[in-house]
């Protein structure tokens, strides 16, 4: 987790304590859940997709609190990929980047779409966000800009060598999409279920 995210979250909780105790309590609980999930994974490199999505949903719930009314988001995951193995924390840096360099720059009407699907024996994950586009992001200096995405790219190559892809493209002047793809691999539990029922 980006330390800046944790710092900003704690500031948000502190502010909410003065205006909405229940909201502050909920946000604190969500932050605790994120930290718990991060610690429980320890050095595990590959996790079931449903665990990664649980983490992302908690992260998004916290961002919803910070960007109330400013972002319309969509999360779409192919249910058949529930037990697919993915690198731990592979989506969160991409989603965080979408907030930091995209939708956070908008006062209203922000869009964030997260899609995970499969095609040709590969998992495809696409994160699309509105904002100021790539040129504006490049021209705006910011601490650590691009580090999260570089880490995602490096980790993909560490796990899959050349059998993966990473791209970031400007769909139009106000929408950016990050896409990653890597081989589809089921967890052992899923394989055992398939074997047991002879599917």
Short mmCIF file of N, CA and C in Angstrom, two decimals:
data_model
loop_
_atom_site.label_atom_id
_atom_site.label_comp_id
_atom_site.label_asym_id
_atom_site.label_seq_id
_atom_site.Cartn_x
_atom_site.Cartn_y
_atom_site.Cartn_z
N UNK A 1 0.84 -1.19 0.00
CA UNK A 1 0.00 0.00 0.00
C UNK A 1 0.88 1.25 0.00
N UNK A 2 0.50 2.19 -0.82
CA UNK A 2 1.23 3.45 -0.89
C UNK A 2 1.11 4.19 0.44
N UNK A 3 2.23 4.56 1.05
CA UNK A 3 2.18 5.28 2.33
C UNK A 3 1.34 6.56 2.25
N UNK A 4 1.36 7.22 1.07
CA UNK A 4 0.57 8.43 0.91
C UNK A 4 -0.92 8.14 1.04
N UNK A 5 -1.33 6.97 0.53
CA UNK A 5 -2.74 6.57 0.64
C UNK A 5 -3.12 6.41 2.12
N UNK A 6 -2.26 5.73 2.88
CA UNK A 6 -2.54 5.53 4.30
C UNK A 6 -2.57 6.87 5.04
N UNK A 7 -1.64 7.74 4.70
CA UNK A 7 -1.59 9.06 5.35
C UNK A 7 -2.86 9.85 5.04
N UNK A 8 -3.27 9.86 3.76
CA UNK A 8 -4.48 10.59 3.37
C UNK A 8 -5.72 9.98 4.02
N UNK A 9 -5.74 8.66 4.14
CA UNK A 9 -6.88 7.99 4.76
C UNK A 9 -7.00 8.38 6.23
N UNK A 10 -5.88 8.40 6.91
CA UNK A 10 -5.91 8.80 8.33
C UNK A 10 -6.36 10.24 8.49
N UNK A 11 -5.95 11.11 7.56
CA UNK A 11 -6.42 12.50 7.59
C UNK A 11 -7.93 12.57 7.37
N UNK A 12 -8.42 11.74 6.44
CA UNK A 12 -9.86 11.72 6.16
C UNK A 12 -10.63 11.25 7.39
N UNK A 13 -10.11 10.22 8.06
CA UNK A 13 -10.76 9.71 9.27
C UNK A 13 -10.78 10.79 10.35
N UNK A 14 -9.67 11.49 10.49
CA UNK A 14 -9.58 12.56 11.48
C UNK A 14 -10.61 13.65 11.21
N UNK A 15 -10.78 14.01 9.94
CA UNK A 15 -11.77 15.03 9.57
C UNK A 15 -13.18 14.55 9.83
N UNK A 16 -13.44 13.28 9.49
CA UNK A 16 -14.79 12.73 9.68
C UNK A 16 -15.16 12.65 11.16
N UNK A 17 -14.17 12.52 12.02
CA UNK A 17 -14.45 12.44 13.46
C UNK A 17 -15.20 13.66 13.96
N UNK A 18 -15.03 14.78 13.27
CA UNK A 18 -15.68 16.03 13.68
C UNK A 18 -17.09 16.17 13.10
N UNK A 19 -17.37 15.41 12.04
CA UNK A 19 -18.66 15.62 11.37
C UNK A 19 -19.53 14.37 11.28
N UNK A 20 -18.90 13.19 11.21
CA UNK A 20 -19.68 11.96 11.03
C UNK A 20 -18.93 10.80 11.68
N UNK A 21 -19.24 10.55 12.96
CA UNK A 21 -18.53 9.52 13.71
C UNK A 21 -18.71 8.15 13.09
N UNK A 22 -19.93 7.84 12.63
CA UNK A 22 -20.19 6.52 12.04
C UNK A 22 -19.36 6.31 10.78
N UNK A 23 -19.26 7.35 9.96
CA UNK A 23 -18.47 7.26 8.73
C UNK A 23 -16.99 7.08 9.05
N UNK A 24 -16.52 7.80 10.06
CA UNK A 24 -15.12 7.68 10.48
C UNK A 24 -14.84 6.27 10.98
N UNK A 25 -15.78 5.72 11.76
CA UNK A 25 -15.63 4.37 12.29
C UNK A 25 -15.59 3.36 11.16
N UNK A 26 -16.47 3.53 10.17
CA UNK A 26 -16.52 2.61 9.03
C UNK A 26 -15.22 2.66 8.23
N UNK A 27 -14.70 3.87 8.01
CA UNK A 27 -13.47 4.02 7.24
C UNK A 27 -12.29 3.43 7.99
N UNK A 28 -12.25 3.59 9.30
CA UNK A 28 -11.19 3.02 10.11
C UNK A 28 -11.23 1.49 10.05
N UNK A 29 -12.44 0.95 10.09
CA UNK A 29 -12.60 -0.50 9.98
C UNK A 29 -12.13 -1.01 8.63
N UNK A 30 -12.43 -0.26 7.57
CA UNK A 30 -11.99 -0.65 6.23
C UNK A 30 -10.48 -0.59 6.10
N UNK A 31 -9.87 0.44 6.67
CA UNK A 31 -8.41 0.52 6.63
C UNK A 31 -7.79 -0.64 7.39
N UNK A 32 -8.39 -1.00 8.54
CA UNK A 32 -7.91 -2.16 9.29
C UNK A 32 -8.01 -3.44 8.48
N UNK A 33 -9.09 -3.57 7.72
CA UNK A 33 -9.26 -4.76 6.87
C UNK A 33 -8.18 -4.84 5.81
N UNK A 34 -7.87 -3.70 5.19
CA UNK A 34 -6.81 -3.68 4.17
C UNK A 34 -5.48 -4.09 4.77
N UNK A 35 -5.16 -3.54 5.93
CA UNK A 35 -3.89 -3.87 6.57
C UNK A 35 -3.85 -5.35 6.98
N UNK A 36 -4.97 -5.85 7.48
CA UNK A 36 -5.04 -7.27 7.87
C UNK A 36 -4.79 -8.17 6.66
N UNK A 37 -5.48 -7.87 5.55
CA UNK A 37 -5.31 -8.69 4.34
C UNK A 37 -3.87 -8.63 3.84
N UNK A 38 -3.27 -7.45 3.91
CA UNK A 38 -1.89 -7.31 3.47
C UNK A 38 -0.94 -8.14 4.33
N UNK A 39 -1.14 -8.10 5.65
CA UNK A 39 -0.28 -8.85 6.56
C UNK A 39 -0.49 -10.35 6.45
N UNK A 40 -1.74 -10.77 6.24
CA UNK A 40 -2.03 -12.20 6.14
C UNK A 40 -1.39 -12.83 4.92
N UNK A 41 -1.21 -12.04 3.88
CA UNK A 41 -0.62 -12.59 2.65
C UNK A 41 0.88 -12.81 2.81
N UNK A 42 1.50 -12.05 3.67
CA UNK A 42 2.94 -12.15 3.93
C UNK A 42 3.71 -12.21 2.62
N UNK A 43 4.41 -13.35 2.39
CA UNK A 43 5.25 -13.45 1.19
C UNK A 43 4.59 -14.28 0.10
N UNK A 44 3.28 -14.52 0.21
CA UNK A 44 2.58 -15.29 -0.83
C UNK A 44 2.60 -14.49 -2.13
N UNK A 45 3.05 -15.13 -3.20
CA UNK A 45 3.21 -14.43 -4.47
C UNK A 45 1.96 -14.51 -5.36
N UNK A 46 1.29 -15.67 -5.36
CA UNK A 46 0.10 -15.84 -6.19
C UNK A 46 -1.10 -16.16 -5.30
N UNK A 47 -2.21 -15.48 -5.53
CA UNK A 47 -3.41 -15.68 -4.73
C UNK A 47 -4.61 -15.85 -5.66
N UNK A 48 -5.70 -16.45 -5.16
CA UNK A 48 -6.92 -16.56 -5.98
C UNK A 48 -7.46 -15.17 -6.32
N UNK A 49 -8.01 -15.04 -7.50
CA UNK A 49 -8.53 -13.74 -7.94
C UNK A 49 -9.58 -13.20 -6.97
N UNK A 50 -10.40 -14.10 -6.39
CA UNK A 50 -11.45 -13.60 -5.49
C UNK A 50 -10.86 -12.89 -4.27
N UNK A 51 -9.66 -13.31 -3.83
CA UNK A 51 -9.00 -12.61 -2.72
C UNK A 51 -8.54 -11.22 -3.15
N UNK A 52 -8.01 -11.14 -4.36
CA UNK A 52 -7.56 -9.84 -4.88
C UNK A 52 -8.75 -8.90 -5.05
N UNK A 53 -9.87 -9.42 -5.53
CA UNK A 53 -11.05 -8.60 -5.73
C UNK A 53 -11.63 -8.14 -4.40
N UNK A 54 -11.59 -9.00 -3.38
CA UNK A 54 -12.05 -8.60 -2.05
C UNK A 54 -11.25 -7.39 -1.56
N UNK A 55 -9.95 -7.44 -1.79
CA UNK A 55 -9.08 -6.34 -1.40
C UNK A 55 -9.45 -5.07 -2.16
N UNK A 56 -9.65 -5.22 -3.48
CA UNK A 56 -9.98 -4.07 -4.32
C UNK A 56 -11.32 -3.46 -3.92
N UNK A 57 -12.29 -4.31 -3.59
CA UNK A 57 -13.60 -3.80 -3.20
C UNK A 57 -13.52 -2.99 -1.90
N UNK A 58 -12.70 -3.44 -0.97
CA UNK A 58 -12.51 -2.69 0.27
C UNK A 58 -11.81 -1.37 -0.01
N UNK A 59 -10.80 -1.42 -0.87
CA UNK A 59 -10.08 -0.20 -1.26
C UNK A 59 -11.03 0.79 -1.92
N UNK A 60 -11.87 0.29 -2.83
CA UNK A 60 -12.82 1.16 -3.53
C UNK A 60 -13.83 1.78 -2.57
N UNK A 61 -14.27 1.00 -1.59
CA UNK A 61 -15.22 1.52 -0.60
C UNK A 61 -14.62 2.70 0.15
N UNK A 62 -13.33 2.61 0.44
CA UNK A 62 -12.67 3.72 1.13
C UNK A 62 -12.55 4.94 0.20
N UNK A 63 -12.24 4.70 -1.05
CA UNK A 63 -12.14 5.80 -1.99
C UNK A 63 -13.50 6.44 -2.23
N UNK A 64 -14.56 5.62 -2.21
CA UNK A 64 -15.91 6.18 -2.35
C UNK A 64 -16.18 7.21 -1.27
N UNK A 65 -15.69 6.92 -0.07
CA UNK A 65 -15.88 7.82 1.06
C UNK A 65 -15.13 9.14 0.82
N UNK A 66 -13.94 9.04 0.25
CA UNK A 66 -13.13 10.24 0.02
C UNK A 66 -13.63 11.06 -1.17
N UNK A 67 -14.16 10.37 -2.19
CA UNK A 67 -14.58 11.06 -3.41
C UNK A 67 -16.10 11.00 -3.60
N UNK A 68 -16.84 11.17 -2.52
CA UNK A 68 -18.30 11.07 -2.55
C UNK A 68 -18.89 11.96 -3.64
N UNK A 69 -19.65 11.31 -4.53
CA UNK A 69 -20.35 12.05 -5.58
C UNK A 69 -19.49 12.48 -6.74
N UNK A 70 -18.19 12.18 -6.70
CA UNK A 70 -17.30 12.65 -7.76
C UNK A 70 -16.92 11.57 -8.76
N UNK A 71 -17.15 10.30 -8.40
CA UNK A 71 -16.70 9.20 -9.26
C UNK A 71 -17.80 8.16 -9.43
N UNK A 72 -18.05 7.79 -10.68
CA UNK A 72 -18.92 6.66 -10.99
C UNK A 72 -18.01 5.50 -11.35
N UNK A 73 -18.11 4.42 -10.62
CA UNK A 73 -17.20 3.30 -10.87
C UNK A 73 -17.95 2.02 -11.19
N UNK A 74 -17.30 1.17 -11.96
CA UNK A 74 -17.86 -0.12 -12.36
C UNK A 74 -16.80 -1.19 -12.17
N UNK A 75 -17.19 -2.29 -11.53
CA UNK A 75 -16.29 -3.44 -11.35
C UNK A 75 -16.95 -4.65 -11.98
N UNK A 76 -16.31 -5.22 -12.99
CA UNK A 76 -16.87 -6.37 -13.71
C UNK A 76 -15.83 -7.48 -13.77
N UNK A 77 -16.15 -8.63 -13.16
CA UNK A 77 -15.22 -9.76 -13.11
C UNK A 77 -15.93 -11.01 -13.60
N UNK A 78 -15.32 -11.71 -14.53
CA UNK A 78 -15.86 -12.97 -15.03
C UNK A 78 -15.92 -13.97 -13.88
N UNK A 79 -17.13 -14.45 -13.50
CA UNK A 79 -17.23 -15.37 -12.36
C UNK A 79 -16.46 -16.68 -12.55
N UNK A 80 -16.19 -17.06 -13.79
CA UNK A 80 -15.42 -18.29 -14.03
C UNK A 80 -13.95 -18.15 -13.62
N UNK A 81 -13.53 -16.92 -13.35
CA UNK A 81 -12.14 -16.68 -12.96
C UNK A 81 -11.97 -16.59 -11.45
N UNK A 82 -13.01 -16.90 -10.72
CA UNK A 82 -13.04 -16.80 -9.26
C UNK A 82 -11.79 -17.42 -8.61
N UNK A 83 -11.37 -18.59 -9.09
CA UNK A 83 -10.24 -19.31 -8.47
C UNK A 83 -8.95 -19.21 -9.29
N UNK A 84 -8.93 -18.32 -10.27
CA UNK A 84 -7.70 -18.14 -11.04
C UNK A 84 -6.63 -17.51 -10.17
N UNK A 85 -5.39 -17.93 -10.37
CA UNK A 85 -4.28 -17.37 -9.59
C UNK A 85 -3.74 -16.11 -10.25
N UNK A 86 -3.54 -15.09 -9.43
CA UNK A 86 -2.99 -13.82 -9.91
C UNK A 86 -1.92 -13.35 -8.94
N UNK A 87 -0.97 -12.56 -9.40
CA UNK A 87 0.03 -12.01 -8.47
C UNK A 87 -0.67 -11.14 -7.42
N UNK A 88 -0.30 -11.32 -6.16
CA UNK A 88 -0.90 -10.55 -5.07
C UNK A 88 -0.65 -9.06 -5.27
N UNK A 89 -1.67 -8.25 -5.00
CA UNK A 89 -1.60 -6.79 -5.09
C UNK A 89 -1.24 -6.32 -6.50
N UNK A 90 -1.72 -7.03 -7.51
CA UNK A 90 -1.39 -6.64 -8.88
C UNK A 90 -2.32 -5.55 -9.39
N UNK A 91 -3.57 -5.52 -8.89
CA UNK A 91 -4.53 -4.54 -9.37
C UNK A 91 -4.52 -3.23 -8.57
N UNK A 92 -4.26 -3.32 -7.28
CA UNK A 92 -4.38 -2.14 -6.42
C UNK A 92 -3.50 -0.97 -6.87
N UNK A 93 -2.23 -1.19 -7.24
CA UNK A 93 -1.42 -0.05 -7.69
C UNK A 93 -1.99 0.60 -8.95
N UNK A 94 -2.59 -0.21 -9.84
CA UNK A 94 -3.17 0.34 -11.06
C UNK A 94 -4.39 1.20 -10.73
N UNK A 95 -5.24 0.68 -9.83
CA UNK A 95 -6.44 1.42 -9.43
C UNK A 95 -6.04 2.69 -8.69
N UNK A 96 -5.05 2.58 -7.81
CA UNK A 96 -4.59 3.77 -7.08
C UNK A 96 -4.05 4.82 -8.03
N UNK A 97 -3.32 4.38 -9.04
CA UNK A 97 -2.79 5.30 -10.05
C UNK A 97 -3.93 6.01 -10.77
N UNK A 98 -5.02 5.27 -11.04
CA UNK A 98 -6.17 5.87 -11.72
C UNK A 98 -6.79 6.98 -10.88
N UNK A 99 -6.81 6.78 -9.58
CA UNK A 99 -7.32 7.83 -8.69
C UNK A 99 -6.36 9.01 -8.61
N UNK A 100 -5.10 8.71 -8.32
CA UNK A 100 -4.13 9.77 -8.05
C UNK A 100 -3.91 10.66 -9.27
N UNK A 101 -3.74 10.04 -10.45
CA UNK A 101 -3.38 10.81 -11.64
C UNK A 101 -4.56 11.04 -12.59
N UNK A 102 -5.74 10.55 -12.21
CA UNK A 102 -6.90 10.70 -13.09
C UNK A 102 -8.07 11.35 -12.41
N UNK A 103 -8.91 10.53 -11.80
CA UNK A 103 -10.19 11.03 -11.28
C UNK A 103 -10.04 12.05 -10.16
N UNK A 104 -8.95 12.03 -9.41
CA UNK A 104 -8.78 13.00 -8.32
C UNK A 104 -8.62 14.42 -8.85
N UNK A 105 -8.31 14.55 -10.14
CA UNK A 105 -8.13 15.87 -10.74
C UNK A 105 -9.45 16.48 -11.19
N UNK A 106 -10.54 15.72 -11.05
CA UNK A 106 -11.85 16.18 -11.50
C UNK A 106 -12.73 16.56 -10.31
N UNK A 107 -13.48 17.62 -10.47
CA UNK A 107 -14.40 18.04 -9.41
C UNK A 107 -15.68 17.21 -9.42
N UNK A 108 -16.03 16.66 -10.58
CA UNK A 108 -17.24 15.85 -10.70
C UNK A 108 -17.15 15.04 -11.99
N UNK A 109 -18.05 14.06 -12.11
CA UNK A 109 -18.14 13.28 -13.35
C UNK A 109 -16.99 12.34 -13.61
N UNK A 110 -16.24 11.96 -12.57
CA UNK A 110 -15.15 11.01 -12.76
C UNK A 110 -15.67 9.62 -13.09
N UNK A 111 -14.92 8.89 -13.88
CA UNK A 111 -15.30 7.53 -14.26
C UNK A 111 -14.14 6.58 -14.00
N UNK A 112 -14.48 5.42 -13.46
CA UNK A 112 -13.48 4.37 -13.22
C UNK A 112 -14.12 3.03 -13.53
N UNK A 113 -13.51 2.29 -14.43
CA UNK A 113 -14.03 0.97 -14.81
C UNK A 113 -12.92 -0.06 -14.65
N UNK A 114 -13.24 -1.15 -13.95
CA UNK A 114 -12.29 -2.24 -13.76
C UNK A 114 -12.93 -3.49 -14.34
N UNK A 115 -12.26 -4.12 -15.30
CA UNK A 115 -12.78 -5.31 -15.95
C UNK A 115 -11.74 -6.43 -15.91
N UNK A 116 -12.17 -7.63 -15.53
CA UNK A 116 -11.28 -8.79 -15.55
C UNK A 116 -12.00 -9.89 -16.31
N UNK A 117 -11.36 -10.37 -17.37
CA UNK A 117 -11.96 -11.40 -18.23
C UNK A 117 -10.88 -12.34 -18.71
N UNK A 118 -11.28 -13.35 -19.47
CA UNK A 118 -10.30 -14.29 -20.03
C UNK A 118 -10.52 -14.40 -21.53
N UNK A 119 -9.43 -14.70 -22.22
CA UNK A 119 -9.49 -14.86 -23.67
C UNK A 119 -8.25 -15.62 -24.11
N UNK A 120 -8.47 -16.73 -24.80
CA UNK A 120 -7.33 -17.49 -25.33
C UNK A 120 -6.39 -18.02 -24.27
N UNK A 121 -6.94 -18.45 -23.13
CA UNK A 121 -6.10 -19.00 -22.08
C UNK A 121 -5.33 -17.95 -21.30
N UNK A 122 -5.77 -16.71 -21.39
CA UNK A 122 -5.09 -15.64 -20.68
C UNK A 122 -6.10 -14.83 -19.88
N UNK A 123 -5.65 -14.26 -18.78
CA UNK A 123 -6.46 -13.32 -17.99
C UNK A 123 -6.13 -11.91 -18.48
N UNK A 124 -7.18 -11.17 -18.72
CA UNK A 124 -7.03 -9.77 -19.10
C UNK A 124 -7.64 -8.90 -18.01
N UNK A 125 -6.91 -7.93 -17.53
CA UNK A 125 -7.43 -6.96 -16.57
C UNK A 125 -7.23 -5.57 -17.17
N UNK A 126 -8.33 -4.81 -17.20
CA UNK A 126 -8.27 -3.46 -17.77
C UNK A 126 -8.86 -2.46 -16.77
N UNK A 127 -8.12 -1.41 -16.54
CA UNK A 127 -8.58 -0.33 -15.66
C UNK A 127 -8.62 0.94 -16.49
N UNK A 128 -9.82 1.50 -16.63
CA UNK A 128 -10.01 2.70 -17.44
C UNK A 128 -10.52 3.82 -16.55
N UNK A 129 -9.91 4.99 -16.69
CA UNK A 129 -10.35 6.13 -15.88
C UNK A 129 -10.38 7.41 -16.69
N UNK A 130 -11.26 8.31 -16.25
CA UNK A 130 -11.28 9.64 -16.83
C UNK A 130 -10.31 10.52 -16.05
N UNK A 131 -9.99 11.66 -16.64
CA UNK A 131 -9.04 12.56 -16.00
C UNK A 131 -8.51 13.54 -17.01
N UNK A 132 -7.23 13.85 -16.89
CA UNK A 132 -6.63 14.86 -17.78
C UNK A 132 -5.80 14.26 -18.91
N UNK A 133 -5.74 12.93 -18.97
CA UNK A 133 -4.96 12.31 -20.04
C UNK A 133 -3.49 12.16 -19.68
N UNK A 134 -2.77 11.43 -20.51
CA UNK A 134 -1.37 11.11 -20.23
C UNK A 134 -0.46 12.32 -20.33
N UNK A 135 -0.70 13.18 -21.33
CA UNK A 135 0.18 14.33 -21.52
C UNK A 135 0.15 15.24 -20.30
N UNK A 136 -1.05 15.49 -19.77
CA UNK A 136 -1.17 16.35 -18.59
C UNK A 136 -0.50 15.72 -17.39
N UNK A 137 -0.64 14.39 -17.25
CA UNK A 137 -0.03 13.70 -16.11
C UNK A 137 1.49 13.77 -16.18
N UNK A 138 2.03 13.64 -17.39
CA UNK A 138 3.49 13.70 -17.56
C UNK A 138 4.03 15.09 -17.23
N UNK A 139 3.24 16.12 -17.53
CA UNK A 139 3.69 17.49 -17.32
C UNK A 139 3.46 18.00 -15.90
N UNK A 140 2.86 17.13 -15.07
CA UNK A 140 2.59 17.54 -13.68
C UNK A 140 3.46 16.72 -12.74
N UNK A 141 4.58 17.31 -12.23
CA UNK A 141 5.47 16.55 -11.37
C UNK A 141 4.76 16.07 -10.11
N UNK A 142 5.07 14.84 -9.69
CA UNK A 142 4.47 14.33 -8.46
C UNK A 142 5.36 13.25 -7.90
N UNK A 143 5.46 13.21 -6.58
CA UNK A 143 6.34 12.24 -5.92
C UNK A 143 5.94 10.83 -6.27
N UNK A 144 6.90 10.06 -6.78
CA UNK A 144 6.64 8.64 -7.03
C UNK A 144 5.81 8.36 -8.26
N UNK A 145 5.60 9.36 -9.14
CA UNK A 145 4.77 9.14 -10.31
C UNK A 145 5.33 8.00 -11.16
N UNK A 146 4.50 7.03 -11.44
CA UNK A 146 4.89 5.94 -12.31
C UNK A 146 5.55 4.77 -11.59
N UNK A 147 5.91 4.91 -10.33
CA UNK A 147 6.58 3.84 -9.60
C UNK A 147 5.67 2.63 -9.45
N UNK A 148 4.41 2.88 -9.09
CA UNK A 148 3.47 1.77 -8.91
C UNK A 148 3.29 0.97 -10.17
N UNK A 149 3.13 1.65 -11.30
CA UNK A 149 2.94 0.94 -12.58
C UNK A 149 4.21 0.22 -13.00
N UNK A 150 5.36 0.82 -12.73
CA UNK A 150 6.63 0.14 -13.04
C UNK A 150 6.77 -1.14 -12.23
N UNK A 151 6.36 -1.09 -10.96
CA UNK A 151 6.41 -2.28 -10.12
C UNK A 151 5.50 -3.38 -10.65
N UNK A 152 4.30 -2.99 -11.11
CA UNK A 152 3.37 -3.97 -11.68
C UNK A 152 4.00 -4.63 -12.90
N UNK A 153 4.58 -3.83 -13.77
CA UNK A 153 5.20 -4.36 -14.98
C UNK A 153 6.36 -5.30 -14.64
N UNK A 154 7.20 -4.90 -13.69
CA UNK A 154 8.34 -5.73 -13.30
C UNK A 154 7.90 -7.04 -12.66
N UNK A 155 6.86 -6.98 -11.84
CA UNK A 155 6.38 -8.20 -11.18
C UNK A 155 5.76 -9.16 -12.18
N UNK A 156 5.07 -8.63 -13.18
CA UNK A 156 4.52 -9.49 -14.22
C UNK A 156 5.64 -10.24 -14.94
N UNK A 157 6.71 -9.52 -15.28
CA UNK A 157 7.83 -10.17 -15.96
C UNK A 157 8.55 -11.15 -15.04
N UNK A 158 8.59 -10.87 -13.76
CA UNK A 158 9.21 -11.78 -12.80
C UNK A 158 8.46 -13.11 -12.76
N UNK A 159 7.13 -13.05 -12.78
CA UNK A 159 6.32 -14.26 -12.70
C UNK A 159 6.18 -14.98 -14.04
N UNK A 160 6.05 -14.22 -15.12
CA UNK A 160 5.67 -14.84 -16.40
C UNK A 160 6.68 -14.64 -17.53
N UNK A 161 7.80 -13.97 -17.25
CA UNK A 161 8.78 -13.74 -18.30
C UNK A 161 8.19 -12.91 -19.41
N UNK A 162 8.35 -13.38 -20.64
CA UNK A 162 7.82 -12.66 -21.79
C UNK A 162 6.36 -13.03 -22.09
N UNK A 163 5.83 -13.99 -21.33
CA UNK A 163 4.46 -14.45 -21.58
C UNK A 163 3.43 -13.60 -20.83
N UNK A 164 3.57 -12.28 -20.96
CA UNK A 164 2.63 -11.36 -20.32
C UNK A 164 2.67 -10.06 -21.11
N UNK A 165 1.73 -9.20 -20.83
CA UNK A 165 1.74 -7.90 -21.50
C UNK A 165 1.27 -6.81 -20.54
N UNK A 166 1.73 -5.61 -20.79
CA UNK A 166 1.37 -4.43 -20.01
C UNK A 166 1.30 -3.26 -20.97
N UNK A 167 0.22 -2.51 -20.91
CA UNK A 167 0.13 -1.33 -21.77
C UNK A 167 -0.65 -0.24 -21.06
N UNK A 168 -0.31 0.99 -21.39
CA UNK A 168 -1.06 2.14 -20.91
C UNK A 168 -1.29 3.04 -22.11
N UNK A 169 -2.56 3.28 -22.42
CA UNK A 169 -2.90 4.04 -23.63
C UNK A 169 -3.93 5.12 -23.30
N UNK A 170 -3.86 6.18 -24.06
CA UNK A 170 -4.84 7.25 -23.96
C UNK A 170 -5.93 6.96 -24.99
N UNK A 171 -7.10 6.55 -24.52
CA UNK A 171 -8.20 6.21 -25.42
C UNK A 171 -8.70 7.47 -26.13
N UNK A 172 -8.80 8.54 -25.38
CA UNK A 172 -9.14 9.86 -25.91
C UNK A 172 -8.50 10.87 -24.96
N UNK A 173 -8.59 12.17 -25.25
CA UNK A 173 -7.88 13.15 -24.42
C UNK A 173 -8.23 13.13 -22.93
N UNK A 174 -9.34 12.49 -22.55
CA UNK A 174 -9.72 12.50 -21.14
C UNK A 174 -9.88 11.11 -20.54
N UNK A 175 -9.47 10.06 -21.27
CA UNK A 175 -9.59 8.69 -20.74
C UNK A 175 -8.31 7.90 -20.98
N UNK A 176 -7.85 7.25 -19.92
CA UNK A 176 -6.64 6.43 -19.99
C UNK A 176 -6.98 5.01 -19.58
N UNK A 177 -6.36 4.03 -20.26
CA UNK A 177 -6.60 2.62 -19.92
C UNK A 177 -5.28 1.90 -19.73
N UNK A 178 -5.20 1.19 -18.59
CA UNK A 178 -4.06 0.31 -18.33
C UNK A 178 -4.56 -1.12 -18.51
N UNK A 179 -3.85 -1.90 -19.32
CA UNK A 179 -4.22 -3.30 -19.56
C UNK A 179 -3.06 -4.21 -19.21
N UNK A 180 -3.38 -5.31 -18.55
CA UNK A 180 -2.38 -6.34 -18.30
C UNK A 180 -2.97 -7.69 -18.70
N UNK A 181 -2.11 -8.59 -19.13
CA UNK A 181 -2.54 -9.93 -19.50
C UNK A 181 -1.46 -10.92 -19.12
N UNK A 182 -1.88 -12.10 -18.67
CA UNK A 182 -0.93 -13.15 -18.29
C UNK A 182 -1.64 -14.49 -18.35
N UNK A 183 -0.90 -15.60 -18.32
CA UNK A 183 -1.52 -16.92 -18.49
C UNK A 183 -2.55 -17.24 -17.41
N UNK A 184 -3.64 -17.86 -17.84
CA UNK A 184 -4.68 -18.30 -16.91
C UNK A 184 -4.22 -19.57 -16.20
N UNK A 185 -4.21 -19.54 -14.90
CA UNK A 185 -3.79 -20.68 -14.08
C UNK A 185 -4.75 -20.80 -12.91
N UNK A 186 -5.33 -21.98 -12.72
CA UNK A 186 -6.29 -22.18 -11.64
C UNK A 186 -5.58 -22.60 -10.36
N UNK A 187 -6.17 -22.22 -9.23
CA UNK A 187 -5.62 -22.64 -7.94
C UNK A 187 -5.81 -24.13 -7.76
N UNK A 188 -5.06 -24.74 -6.84
CA UNK A 188 -5.13 -26.18 -6.61
C UNK A 188 -6.53 -26.60 -6.19
N UNK A 189 -7.20 -25.78 -5.38
CA UNK A 189 -8.57 -26.10 -4.95
C UNK A 189 -9.51 -26.22 -6.13
N UNK A 190 -9.37 -25.32 -7.09
CA UNK A 190 -10.23 -25.35 -8.26
C UNK A 190 -9.94 -26.60 -9.09
N UNK A 191 -8.66 -26.96 -9.22
CA UNK A 191 -8.29 -28.14 -10.00
C UNK A 191 -8.83 -29.39 -9.33
N UNK A 192 -8.77 -29.45 -8.01
CA UNK A 192 -9.30 -30.61 -7.30
C UNK A 192 -10.80 -30.75 -7.49
N UNK A 193 -11.51 -29.62 -7.51
CA UNK A 193 -12.95 -29.65 -7.72
C UNK A 193 -13.28 -30.15 -9.11
N UNK A 194 -12.54 -29.67 -10.11
CA UNK A 194 -12.77 -30.12 -11.48
C UNK A 194 -12.52 -31.62 -11.60
N UNK A 195 -11.46 -32.12 -10.97
CA UNK A 195 -11.13 -33.54 -11.01
C UNK A 195 -12.21 -34.37 -10.30
N UNK A 196 -12.65 -33.90 -9.15
CA UNK A 196 -13.63 -34.65 -8.35
C UNK A 196 -14.94 -34.86 -9.09
N UNK A 197 -15.36 -33.83 -9.83
CA UNK A 197 -16.65 -33.94 -10.51
C UNK A 197 -16.53 -34.35 -11.95
N UNK A 198 -15.31 -34.58 -12.39
CA UNK A 198 -15.10 -35.12 -13.71
C UNK A 198 -15.54 -34.20 -14.84
N UNK A 199 -15.43 -32.89 -14.61
CA UNK A 199 -15.84 -31.93 -15.64
C UNK A 199 -14.70 -31.76 -16.64
#
